Coordinates of C-alpha atoms and ligand atoms in Angstrom, one line a residue:
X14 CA -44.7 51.9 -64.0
X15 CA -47.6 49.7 -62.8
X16 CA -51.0 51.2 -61.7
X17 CA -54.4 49.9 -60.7
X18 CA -57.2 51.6 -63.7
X19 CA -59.6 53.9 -61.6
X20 CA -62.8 51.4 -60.6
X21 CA -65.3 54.0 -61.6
X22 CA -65.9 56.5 -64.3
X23 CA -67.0 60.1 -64.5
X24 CA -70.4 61.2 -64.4
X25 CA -70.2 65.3 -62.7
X26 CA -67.0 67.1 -63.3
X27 CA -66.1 70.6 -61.7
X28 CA -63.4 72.4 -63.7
X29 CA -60.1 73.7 -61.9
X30 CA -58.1 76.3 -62.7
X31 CA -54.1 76.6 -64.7
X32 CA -52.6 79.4 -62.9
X33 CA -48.9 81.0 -63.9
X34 CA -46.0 81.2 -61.6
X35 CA -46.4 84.8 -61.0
X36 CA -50.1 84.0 -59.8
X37 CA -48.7 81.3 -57.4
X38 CA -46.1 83.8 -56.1
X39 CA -48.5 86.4 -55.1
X40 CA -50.9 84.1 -53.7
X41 CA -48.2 81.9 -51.2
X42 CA -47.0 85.7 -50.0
X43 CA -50.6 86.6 -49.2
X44 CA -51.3 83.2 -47.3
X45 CA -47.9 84.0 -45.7
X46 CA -46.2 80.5 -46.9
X47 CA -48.8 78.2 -45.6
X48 CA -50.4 76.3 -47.8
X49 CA -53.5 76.0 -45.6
X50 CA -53.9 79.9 -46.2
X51 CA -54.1 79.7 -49.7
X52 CA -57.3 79.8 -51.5
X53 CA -58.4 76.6 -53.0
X54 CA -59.2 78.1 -56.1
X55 CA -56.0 79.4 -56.6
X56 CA -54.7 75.7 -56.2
X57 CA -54.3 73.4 -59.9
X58 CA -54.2 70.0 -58.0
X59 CA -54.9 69.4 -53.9
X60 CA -53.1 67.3 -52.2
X61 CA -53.1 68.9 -48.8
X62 CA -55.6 66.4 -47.1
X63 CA -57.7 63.1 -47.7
X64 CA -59.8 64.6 -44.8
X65 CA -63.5 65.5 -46.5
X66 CA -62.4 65.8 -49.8
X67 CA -63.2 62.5 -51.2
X68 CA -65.7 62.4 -54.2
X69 CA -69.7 60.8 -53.1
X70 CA -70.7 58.1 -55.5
X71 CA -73.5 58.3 -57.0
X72 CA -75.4 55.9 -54.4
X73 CA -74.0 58.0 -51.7
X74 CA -76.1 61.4 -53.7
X75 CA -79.3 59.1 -54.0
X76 CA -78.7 58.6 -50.3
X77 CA -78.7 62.3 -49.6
X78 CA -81.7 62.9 -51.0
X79 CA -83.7 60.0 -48.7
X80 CA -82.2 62.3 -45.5
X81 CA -84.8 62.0 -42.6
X82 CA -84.3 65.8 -41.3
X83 CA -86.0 64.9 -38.0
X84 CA -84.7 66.4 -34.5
X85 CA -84.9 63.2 -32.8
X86 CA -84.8 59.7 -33.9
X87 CA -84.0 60.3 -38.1
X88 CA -83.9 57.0 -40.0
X89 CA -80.7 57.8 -41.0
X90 CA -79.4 57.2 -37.5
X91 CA -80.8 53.9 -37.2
X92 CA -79.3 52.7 -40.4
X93 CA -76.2 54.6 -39.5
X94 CA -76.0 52.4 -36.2
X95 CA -77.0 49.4 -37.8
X96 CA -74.0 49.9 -40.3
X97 CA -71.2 50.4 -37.5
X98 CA -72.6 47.5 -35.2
X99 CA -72.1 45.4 -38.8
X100 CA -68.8 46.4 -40.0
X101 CA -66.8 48.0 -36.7
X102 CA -68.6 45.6 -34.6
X103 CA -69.0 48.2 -31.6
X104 CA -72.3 48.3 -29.7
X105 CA -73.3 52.0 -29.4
X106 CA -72.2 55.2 -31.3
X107 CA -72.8 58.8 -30.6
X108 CA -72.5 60.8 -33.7
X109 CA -70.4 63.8 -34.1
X110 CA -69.7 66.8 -36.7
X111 CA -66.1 65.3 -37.0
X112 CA -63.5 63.6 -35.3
X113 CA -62.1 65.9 -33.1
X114 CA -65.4 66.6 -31.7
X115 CA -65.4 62.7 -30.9
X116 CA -61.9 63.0 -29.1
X117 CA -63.4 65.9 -27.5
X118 CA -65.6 63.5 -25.5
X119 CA -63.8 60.9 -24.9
X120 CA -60.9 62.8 -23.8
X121 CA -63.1 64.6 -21.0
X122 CA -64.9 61.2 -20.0
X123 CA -61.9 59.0 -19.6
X124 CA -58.8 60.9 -19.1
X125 CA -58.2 62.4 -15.4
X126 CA -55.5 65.3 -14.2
X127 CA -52.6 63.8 -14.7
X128 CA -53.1 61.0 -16.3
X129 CA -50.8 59.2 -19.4
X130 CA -52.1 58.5 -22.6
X131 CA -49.9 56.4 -24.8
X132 CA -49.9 55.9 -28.2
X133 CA -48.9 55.0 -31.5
X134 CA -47.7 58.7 -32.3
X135 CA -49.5 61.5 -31.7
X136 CA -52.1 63.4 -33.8
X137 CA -52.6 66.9 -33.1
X138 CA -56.0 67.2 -33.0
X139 CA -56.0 64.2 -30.4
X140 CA -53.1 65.4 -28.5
X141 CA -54.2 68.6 -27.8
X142 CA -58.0 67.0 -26.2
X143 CA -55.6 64.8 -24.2
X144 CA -53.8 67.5 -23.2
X145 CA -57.2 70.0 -22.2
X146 CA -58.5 67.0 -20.3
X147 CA -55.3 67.1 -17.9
X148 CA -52.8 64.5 -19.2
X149 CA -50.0 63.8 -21.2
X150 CA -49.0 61.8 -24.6
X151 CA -46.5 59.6 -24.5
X152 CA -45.6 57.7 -27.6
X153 CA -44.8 54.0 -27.2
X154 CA -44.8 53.3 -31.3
X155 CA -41.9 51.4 -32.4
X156 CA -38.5 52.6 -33.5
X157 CA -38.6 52.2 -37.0
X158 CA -41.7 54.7 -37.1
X159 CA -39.0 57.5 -36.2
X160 CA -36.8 56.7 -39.1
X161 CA -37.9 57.3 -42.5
X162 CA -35.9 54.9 -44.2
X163 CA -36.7 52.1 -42.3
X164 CA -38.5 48.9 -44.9
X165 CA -40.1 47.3 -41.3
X166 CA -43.7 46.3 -42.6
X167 CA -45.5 47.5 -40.0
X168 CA -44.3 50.7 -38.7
X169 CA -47.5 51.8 -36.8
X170 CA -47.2 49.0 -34.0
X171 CA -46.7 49.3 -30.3
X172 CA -43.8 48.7 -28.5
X173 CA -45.3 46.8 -25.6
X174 CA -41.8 47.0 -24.0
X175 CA -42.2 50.7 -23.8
X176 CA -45.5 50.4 -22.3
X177 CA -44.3 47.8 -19.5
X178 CA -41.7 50.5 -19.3
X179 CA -44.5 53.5 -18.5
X180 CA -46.4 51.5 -16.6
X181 CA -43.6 50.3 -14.3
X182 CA -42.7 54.4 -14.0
X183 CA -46.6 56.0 -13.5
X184 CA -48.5 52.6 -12.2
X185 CA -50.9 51.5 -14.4
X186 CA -54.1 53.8 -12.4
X187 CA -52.8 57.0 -14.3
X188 CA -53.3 55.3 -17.7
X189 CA -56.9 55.5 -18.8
X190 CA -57.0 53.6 -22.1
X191 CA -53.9 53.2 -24.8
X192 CA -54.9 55.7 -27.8
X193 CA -54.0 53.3 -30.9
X194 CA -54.7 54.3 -34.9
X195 CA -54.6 52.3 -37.5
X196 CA -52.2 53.4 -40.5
X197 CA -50.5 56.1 -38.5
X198 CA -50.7 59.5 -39.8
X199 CA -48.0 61.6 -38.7
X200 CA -45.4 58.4 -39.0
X201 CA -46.3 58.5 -42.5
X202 CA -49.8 56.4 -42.8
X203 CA -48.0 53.4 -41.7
X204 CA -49.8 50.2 -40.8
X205 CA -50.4 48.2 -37.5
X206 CA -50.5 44.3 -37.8
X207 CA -53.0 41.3 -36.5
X208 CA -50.1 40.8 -34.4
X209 CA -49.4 44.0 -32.7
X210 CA -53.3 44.1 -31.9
X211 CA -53.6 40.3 -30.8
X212 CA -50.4 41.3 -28.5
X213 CA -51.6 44.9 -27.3
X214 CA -55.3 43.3 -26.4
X215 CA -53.7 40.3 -23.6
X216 CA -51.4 42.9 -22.2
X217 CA -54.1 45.0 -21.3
X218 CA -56.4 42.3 -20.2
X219 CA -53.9 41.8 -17.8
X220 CA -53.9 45.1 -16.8
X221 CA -57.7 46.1 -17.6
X222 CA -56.7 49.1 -20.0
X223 CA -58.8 49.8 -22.2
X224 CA -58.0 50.1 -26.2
X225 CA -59.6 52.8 -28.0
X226 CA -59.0 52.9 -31.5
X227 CA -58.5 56.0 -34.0
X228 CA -60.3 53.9 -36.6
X229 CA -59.8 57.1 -38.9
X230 CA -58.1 54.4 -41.8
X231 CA -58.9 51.1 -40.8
X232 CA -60.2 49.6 -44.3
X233 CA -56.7 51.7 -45.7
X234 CA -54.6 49.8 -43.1
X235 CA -57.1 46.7 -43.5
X236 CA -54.9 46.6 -47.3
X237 CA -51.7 46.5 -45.8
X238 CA -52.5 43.1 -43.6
X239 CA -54.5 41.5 -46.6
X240 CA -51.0 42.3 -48.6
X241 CA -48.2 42.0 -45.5
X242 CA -49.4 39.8 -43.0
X243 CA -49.0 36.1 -43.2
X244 CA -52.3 34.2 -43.2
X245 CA -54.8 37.1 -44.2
X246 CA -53.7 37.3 -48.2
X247 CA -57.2 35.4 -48.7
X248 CA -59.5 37.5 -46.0
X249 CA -61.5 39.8 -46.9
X250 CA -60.8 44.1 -46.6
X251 CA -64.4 43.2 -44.6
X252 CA -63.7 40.5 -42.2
X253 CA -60.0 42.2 -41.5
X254 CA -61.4 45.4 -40.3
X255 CA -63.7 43.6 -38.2
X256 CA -61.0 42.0 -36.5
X257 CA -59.3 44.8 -35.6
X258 CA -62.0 46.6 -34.0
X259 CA -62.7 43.5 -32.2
X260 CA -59.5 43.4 -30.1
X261 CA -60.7 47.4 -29.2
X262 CA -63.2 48.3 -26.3
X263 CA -64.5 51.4 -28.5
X264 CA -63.3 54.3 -31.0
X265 CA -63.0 57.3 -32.2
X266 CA -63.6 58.2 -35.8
X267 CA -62.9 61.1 -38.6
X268 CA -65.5 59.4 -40.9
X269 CA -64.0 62.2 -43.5
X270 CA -61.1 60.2 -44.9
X271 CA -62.4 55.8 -44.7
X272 CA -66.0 56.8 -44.7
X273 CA -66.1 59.1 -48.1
X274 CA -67.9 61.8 -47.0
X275 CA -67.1 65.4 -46.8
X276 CA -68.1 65.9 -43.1
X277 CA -69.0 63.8 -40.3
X278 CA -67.5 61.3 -37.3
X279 CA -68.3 59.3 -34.4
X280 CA -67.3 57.6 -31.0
X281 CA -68.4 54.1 -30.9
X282 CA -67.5 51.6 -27.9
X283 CA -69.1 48.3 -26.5
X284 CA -69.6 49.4 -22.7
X285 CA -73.1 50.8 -21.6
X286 CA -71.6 53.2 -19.1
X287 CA -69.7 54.6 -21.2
X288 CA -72.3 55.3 -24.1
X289 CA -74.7 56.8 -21.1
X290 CA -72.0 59.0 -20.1
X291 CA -71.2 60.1 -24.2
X292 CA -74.7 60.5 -24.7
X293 CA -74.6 63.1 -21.7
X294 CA -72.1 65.0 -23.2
X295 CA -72.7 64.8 -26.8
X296 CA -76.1 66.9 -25.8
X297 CA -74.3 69.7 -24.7
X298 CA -71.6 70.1 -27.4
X299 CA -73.1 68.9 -30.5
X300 CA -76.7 67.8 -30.8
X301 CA -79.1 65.4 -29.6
X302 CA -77.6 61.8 -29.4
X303 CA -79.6 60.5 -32.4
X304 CA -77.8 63.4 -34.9
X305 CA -74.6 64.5 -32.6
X306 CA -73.0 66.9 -35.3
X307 CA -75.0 65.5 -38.4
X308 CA -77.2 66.1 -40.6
X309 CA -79.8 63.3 -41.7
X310 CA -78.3 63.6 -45.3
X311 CA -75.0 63.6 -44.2
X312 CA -75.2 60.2 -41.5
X313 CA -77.4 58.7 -45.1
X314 CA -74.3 59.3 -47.3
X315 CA -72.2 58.1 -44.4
X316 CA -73.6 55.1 -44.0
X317 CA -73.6 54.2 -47.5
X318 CA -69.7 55.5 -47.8
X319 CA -68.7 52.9 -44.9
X320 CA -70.9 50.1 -46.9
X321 CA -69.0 50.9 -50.2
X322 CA -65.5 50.9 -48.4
X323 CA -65.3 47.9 -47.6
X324 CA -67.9 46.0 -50.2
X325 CA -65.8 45.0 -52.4
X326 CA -61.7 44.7 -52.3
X327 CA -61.1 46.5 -55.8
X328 CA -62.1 50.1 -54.4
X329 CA -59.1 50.1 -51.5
X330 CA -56.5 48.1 -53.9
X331 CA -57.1 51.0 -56.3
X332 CA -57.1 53.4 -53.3
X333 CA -53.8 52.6 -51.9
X334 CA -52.2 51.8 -55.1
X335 CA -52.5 55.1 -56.8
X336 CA -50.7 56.4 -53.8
X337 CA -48.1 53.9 -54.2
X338 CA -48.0 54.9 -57.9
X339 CA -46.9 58.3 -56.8
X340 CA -44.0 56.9 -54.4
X341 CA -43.2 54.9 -57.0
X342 CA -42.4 57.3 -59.6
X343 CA -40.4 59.5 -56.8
X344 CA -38.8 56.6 -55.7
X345 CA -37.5 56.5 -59.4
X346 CA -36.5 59.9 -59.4
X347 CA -33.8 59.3 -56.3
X348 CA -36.3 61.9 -53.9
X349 CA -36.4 61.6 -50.2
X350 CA -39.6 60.5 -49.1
X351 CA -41.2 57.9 -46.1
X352 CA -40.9 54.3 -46.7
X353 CA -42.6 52.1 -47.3
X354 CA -45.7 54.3 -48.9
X355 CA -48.3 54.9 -46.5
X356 CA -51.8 54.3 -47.5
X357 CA -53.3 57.8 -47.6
X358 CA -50.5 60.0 -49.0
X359 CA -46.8 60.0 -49.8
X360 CA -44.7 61.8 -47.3
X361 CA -41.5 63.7 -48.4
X362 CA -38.2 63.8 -46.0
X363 CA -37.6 67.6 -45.7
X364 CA -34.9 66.9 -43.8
X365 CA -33.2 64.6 -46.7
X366 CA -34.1 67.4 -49.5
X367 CA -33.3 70.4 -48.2
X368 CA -30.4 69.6 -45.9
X369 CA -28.9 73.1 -46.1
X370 CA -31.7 74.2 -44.1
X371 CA -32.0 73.4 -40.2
X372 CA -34.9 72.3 -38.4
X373 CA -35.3 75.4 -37.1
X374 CA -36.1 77.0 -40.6
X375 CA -38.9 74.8 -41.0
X376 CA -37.7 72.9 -43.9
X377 CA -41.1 71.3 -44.3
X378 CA -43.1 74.1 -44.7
X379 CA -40.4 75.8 -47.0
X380 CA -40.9 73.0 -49.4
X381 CA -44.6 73.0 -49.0
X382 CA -45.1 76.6 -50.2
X383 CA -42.4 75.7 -53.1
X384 CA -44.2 72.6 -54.4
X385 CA -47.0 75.2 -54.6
X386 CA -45.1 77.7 -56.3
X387 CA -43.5 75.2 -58.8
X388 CA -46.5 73.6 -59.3
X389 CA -49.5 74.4 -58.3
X390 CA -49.9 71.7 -55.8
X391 CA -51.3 72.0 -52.6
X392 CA -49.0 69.8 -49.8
X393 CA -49.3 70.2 -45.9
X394 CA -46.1 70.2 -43.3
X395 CA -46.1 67.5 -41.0
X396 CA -43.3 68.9 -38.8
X397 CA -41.6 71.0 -36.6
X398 CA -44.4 73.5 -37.3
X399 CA -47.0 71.0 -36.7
X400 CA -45.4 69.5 -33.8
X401 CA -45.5 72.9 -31.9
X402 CA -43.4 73.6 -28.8
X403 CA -43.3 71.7 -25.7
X404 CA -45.6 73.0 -23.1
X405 CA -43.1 72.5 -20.2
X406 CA -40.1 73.8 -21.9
X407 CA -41.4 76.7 -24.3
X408 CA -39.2 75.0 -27.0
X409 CA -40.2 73.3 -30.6
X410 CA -40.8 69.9 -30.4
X411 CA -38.3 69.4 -33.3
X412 CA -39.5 65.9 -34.2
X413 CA -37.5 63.5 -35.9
X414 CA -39.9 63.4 -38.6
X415 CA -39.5 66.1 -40.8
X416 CA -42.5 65.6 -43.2
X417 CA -44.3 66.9 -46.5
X418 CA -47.4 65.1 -47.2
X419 CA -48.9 64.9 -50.6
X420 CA -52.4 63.5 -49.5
X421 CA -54.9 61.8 -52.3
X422 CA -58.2 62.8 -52.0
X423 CA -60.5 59.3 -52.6
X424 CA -61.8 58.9 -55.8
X425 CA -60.9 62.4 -57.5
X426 CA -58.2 62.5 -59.1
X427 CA -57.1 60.7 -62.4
X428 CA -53.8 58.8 -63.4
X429 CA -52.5 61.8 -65.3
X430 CA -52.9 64.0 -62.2
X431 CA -50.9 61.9 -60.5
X432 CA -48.1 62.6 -63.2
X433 CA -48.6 65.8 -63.0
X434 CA -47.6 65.9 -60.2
X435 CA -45.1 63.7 -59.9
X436 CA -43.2 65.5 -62.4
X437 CA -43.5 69.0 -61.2
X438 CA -41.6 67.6 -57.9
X439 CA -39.1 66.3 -59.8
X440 CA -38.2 69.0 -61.8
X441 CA -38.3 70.9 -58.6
X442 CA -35.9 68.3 -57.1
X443 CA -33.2 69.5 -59.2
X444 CA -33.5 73.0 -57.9
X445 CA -33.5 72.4 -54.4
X446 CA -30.8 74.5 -53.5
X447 CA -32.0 77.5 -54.0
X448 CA -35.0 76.8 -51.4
X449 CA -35.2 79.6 -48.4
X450 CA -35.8 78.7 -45.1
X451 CA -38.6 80.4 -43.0
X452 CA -39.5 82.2 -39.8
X453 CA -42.8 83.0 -38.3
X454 CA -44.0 86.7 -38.2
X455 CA -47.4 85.0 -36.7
X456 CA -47.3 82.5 -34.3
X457 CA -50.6 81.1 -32.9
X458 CA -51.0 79.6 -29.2
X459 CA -52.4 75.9 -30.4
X460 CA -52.4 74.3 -33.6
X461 CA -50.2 76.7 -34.9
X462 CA -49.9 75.2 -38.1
X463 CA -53.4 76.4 -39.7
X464 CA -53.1 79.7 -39.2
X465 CA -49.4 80.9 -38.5
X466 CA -47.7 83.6 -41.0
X467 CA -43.9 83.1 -42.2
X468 CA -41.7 84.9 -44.4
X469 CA -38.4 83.8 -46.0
X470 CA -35.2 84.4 -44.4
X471 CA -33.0 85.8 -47.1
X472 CA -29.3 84.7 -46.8
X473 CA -27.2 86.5 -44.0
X474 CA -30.1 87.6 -42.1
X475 CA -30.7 87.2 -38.0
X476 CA -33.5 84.7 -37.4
X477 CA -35.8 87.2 -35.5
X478 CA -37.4 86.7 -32.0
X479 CA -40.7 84.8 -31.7
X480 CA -43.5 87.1 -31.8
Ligands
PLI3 O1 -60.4 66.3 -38.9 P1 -61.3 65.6 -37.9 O2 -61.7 66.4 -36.8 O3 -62.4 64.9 -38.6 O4 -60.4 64.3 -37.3 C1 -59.3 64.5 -36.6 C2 -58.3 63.3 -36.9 C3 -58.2 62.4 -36.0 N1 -57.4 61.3 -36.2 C4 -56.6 61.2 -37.3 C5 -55.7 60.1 -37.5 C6 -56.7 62.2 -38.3 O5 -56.0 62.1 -39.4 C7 -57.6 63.3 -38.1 C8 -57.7 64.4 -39.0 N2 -56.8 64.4 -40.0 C9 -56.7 65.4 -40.9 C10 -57.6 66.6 -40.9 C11 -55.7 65.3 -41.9 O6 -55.6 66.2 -42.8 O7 -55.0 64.3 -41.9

């Protein structure tokens, strides 16, 4: 099996702990099978997010310790702006403590009661602001997004036929801007091409949308055109993503995952109103407009994690290819699992492993909390539970994507961890039957899936009311 060597070596370790399967037992019962209740130290190997758990280098430490902690005008933000103007391109930032709190803003300056926002899939953090500020998602991504088993290169892209097809149905004044991310999280980190954004950009010139970018994994999807796309095999990771966010008028950012820090995000556009206006708001929910959510350490280590993504093209082709690695060794195995392998994690089919189980059971949260129990790694759901229920209807979304992602954490884990778990999902693979399904005993309003309860329905037993 062919893997890229790990571009760095060790210099700090931090030890984690072998548990037994009796200890993993107890532990998914107390967190009530959701993996994001469990406590991370009762976890062997993490795979739940990429989000903020990416190992600093050790220029990114030196960084931290040159943090200008002044309330207004740090250092730190000038050379943070100076960073995103040179490799994003955009004119003006605001800082913020993450992404959401980015969407947050944007959501309330652009979107208007009862307005559509479409988009390349939804992300729940994004959704929901979309939703708070009065409108409604509706995903325009292409077909072969829905269907796991579908080879099409660049499963992220628009259908601009669907968008014609909105904007013929609302009119083109209830659409504020087209919400578009790069390697697609919830349709299994998939990729958007050159094309799809050259495409996307005249359509709305001709209708003066704007394009606001989730440029969450740009350099990751950045990979995927250097390696897909015809005519950008000898361009740069560099010059690529600066193409993309050139076709955008502005984005949102969780600088947690691309960025390789543990906490921090921005909005960025080109358009001076719209910075004044951001600047306005970014006061009021999460500091002055020269630190938004940040420390001075943290926009220092920031913008030297944004340098170091895309400095040199070894970093992401070792990035993306340990993930492949992992597909790779499932594929082997005959296992379910979204194709082709996204950049930031590997996404099982629930649906396609545990087909005695319907929807309605939550497959992917069953196989989440078994993975752990098996194993010892931490996965997350990306379905029905994550989807959450239609606000009009009261019902579960029951998305056609019925998703576990194992998610690699940047620059942290080792070849043989990899392995590991690789071969702890296997073995569990061949015990699949025997997999419950579950039903909530604890159902929060929003976001349900960080903080709802389950337990296992045990053969023959009434699935109970919702609480
Ligand atoms: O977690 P935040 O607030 O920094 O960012 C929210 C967010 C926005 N867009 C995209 C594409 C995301 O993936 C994202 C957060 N993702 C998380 C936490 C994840 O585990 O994938």
């Amino acid at each position: 099996m062919k893997y890229i060597p790990e571009p760095f070596k060790i210099k700090t370790v931090e030890p984690i702990k072998m548990t037994t399967k009796e200890d993993r037992i107890r532990a998914i019962k107390e967190a009530g099978y959701n993996t994001f209740l469990l406590k991370s130290e009762d976890v062997y190997i993490d795979l739940l997010t990429d989000s903020g758990t990416s190992a600093m280098s050790d220029a990114q430490w030196a960084a931290m310790q040159l943090g200008d902690e002044a309330y207004a005008g740090s250092r730190n933000f000038y050379d943070l702006e100076k960073t995103i103007q040179e490799v994003y391109g955009y004119k003006y930032f605001v800082p913020t403590h993450q992404g959401r709190a980015a969407e947050h803003i944007m959501s309330q300056l652009l979107i208007r009661p009862g307005d559509y926002v479409p988009g390349n899939m939804y992300f729940t953090t994004t959704r929901l602001h979309q939703e708070k500020a009065g409108g409604k998602f509706v995903d325009v991504i292409v077909d072969e997004a829905h269907d796991p088993a579908s080879t099409y290169p660049f499963k992220g892209n628009i259908d601009i036929d669907k968008l014609q097809r909105l904007i013929d149905e609302v009119g083109v004044d209830k659409i504020p801007y087209i919400s578009y991310e790069t390697c697609v999280n919830m349709a299994g980190g998939q990729p958007i091409s050159i094309a799809n954004i050259r495409a996307l950009r005249m359509f709305c010139d001709k209708y003066n949308i704007k394009i606001m970018l989730d440029n969450t994994r740009t350099v990751e999807n950045a990979y995927f055109i250097q390696k897909r796309e015809a005519g950008y095999a000898n361009r740069s990771i560099k010059e690529i993503v600066a193409e993309i966010c050139s076709y955008t008028d502005g984005c949102t950012c969780s600088a947690k995952k691309d960025g390789l820090v543990n906490i921090g995000g921005f909005l960025a556009m080109n358009e001076e109103e719209f910075f004044i206006a951001a600047k306005a708001q970014v006061v009021i929910y999460e500091g002055l407009h020269t630190y938004g959510g940040m420390s001075g350490r943290d926009m220092a280590a920031l913008a030297q994690g944004i340098r170091e993504s895309v400095d040199n093209d070894d970093y992401i082709k070792y990035r993306v290819e340990q993930t492949n690695y992992l597909g790779e060794r499932l594929t082997g195995a005959g296992i379910p699992h979204v194709i082709p392998h996204g950049g930031h994690a590997i996404f099982l089919d629930a649906k396609a492993f545990l087909p005695h189980l319907d929807q309605e059971q939550f497959p992917a949260q069953a196989l989440a909390a078994e993975i752990y129990v098996e194993t010892g790694v931490r996965a997350m759901e990306r379905g029905n539970v994550s989807a959450g229920r239609n606000t009009e209807t009261g019902e579960n979304y029951r998305p056609k994507l019925e998703l576990v992602r194992l998610t690699i954490p940047r620059r942290v884990y080792t070849q043989s961890h990899i392995d590991y778990a690789a071969d702890g999902i296997i073995n569990l693979y061949q015990q699949r039957n025997k997999i419950k399904g579950l039903q909530f005993v604890f159902e929060p309003k929003v976001l349900r899936f960080f903080q709802a309860r389950f337990e296992q329905i045990e053969q023959d037993s009434p699935v109970k009311a919702r609480v």
